[in-house]
Amino acid sequence: MNWFAGNESKWIGAGNGGAAPYFFVKFKCPAPAGVRVAICGLGYYE
């Protein structure tokens, strides 16, 4: 699966005005639910 394709992908970061490291995540990728929740909890950037 290509995590960088599709419109469900998001840039996420720690919510520090964009100064924190960003992660590009495809939320419909196969992953344990606990991991996905932890990632989503960091904040969304669109």
mmCIF file with all atom_site columns, C-alpha atoms in Angstrom, residues 1-10 24-27:
data_model
loop_
_atom_site.group_PDB
_atom_site.id
_atom_site.type_symbol
_atom_site.label_atom_id
_atom_site.label_alt_id
_atom_site.label_comp_id
_atom_site.label_asym_id
_atom_site.label_entity_id
_atom_site.label_seq_id
_atom_site.pdbx_PDB_ins_code
_atom_site.Cartn_x
_atom_site.Cartn_y
_atom_site.Cartn_z
_atom_site.occupancy
_atom_site.B_iso_or_equiv
_atom_site.pdbx_formal_charge
_atom_site.auth_seq_id
_atom_site.auth_comp_id
_atom_site.auth_asym_id
_atom_site.auth_atom_id
_atom_site.pdbx_PDB_model_num
ATOM 1  C CA . MET A 1 1  ? 0.000  0.000  0.000  1.00 0.00 ? 1  MET A CA 1
ATOM 2  C CA . ASN A 1 2  ? 1.230  3.483  -0.858 1.00 0.00 ? 2  ASN A CA 1
ATOM 3  C CA . TRP A 1 3  ? 0.806  5.674  2.217  1.00 0.00 ? 3  TRP A CA 1
ATOM 4  C CA . PHE A 1 4  ? 1.520  8.812  0.175  1.00 0.00 ? 4  PHE A CA 1
ATOM 5  C CA . ALA A 1 5  ? -1.411 8.366  -2.210 1.00 0.00 ? 5  ALA A CA 1
ATOM 6  C CA . GLY A 1 6  ? -5.088 9.151  -1.729 1.00 0.00 ? 6  GLY A CA 1
ATOM 7  C CA . ASN A 1 7  ? -6.982 11.989 -0.100 1.00 0.00 ? 7  ASN A CA 1
ATOM 8  C CA . GLU A 1 8  ? -6.997 10.493 3.418  1.00 0.00 ? 8  GLU A CA 1
ATOM 9  C CA . SER A 1 9  ? -3.327 11.366 3.887  1.00 0.00 ? 9  SER A CA 1
ATOM 10 C CA . LYS A 1 10 ? -2.546 14.198 6.306  1.00 0.00 ? 10 LYS A CA 1
ATOM 11 C CA . PHE A 1 24 ? 2.812  12.211 6.755  1.00 0.00 ? 24 PHE A CA 1
ATOM 12 C CA . VAL A 1 25 ? 0.294  9.525  7.618  1.00 0.00 ? 25 VAL A CA 1
ATOM 13 C CA . LYS A 1 26 ? -2.368 7.722  5.631  1.00 0.00 ? 26 LYS A CA 1
ATOM 14 C CA . PHE A 1 27 ? -5.070 7.014  8.184  1.00 0.00 ? 27 PHE A CA 1
#
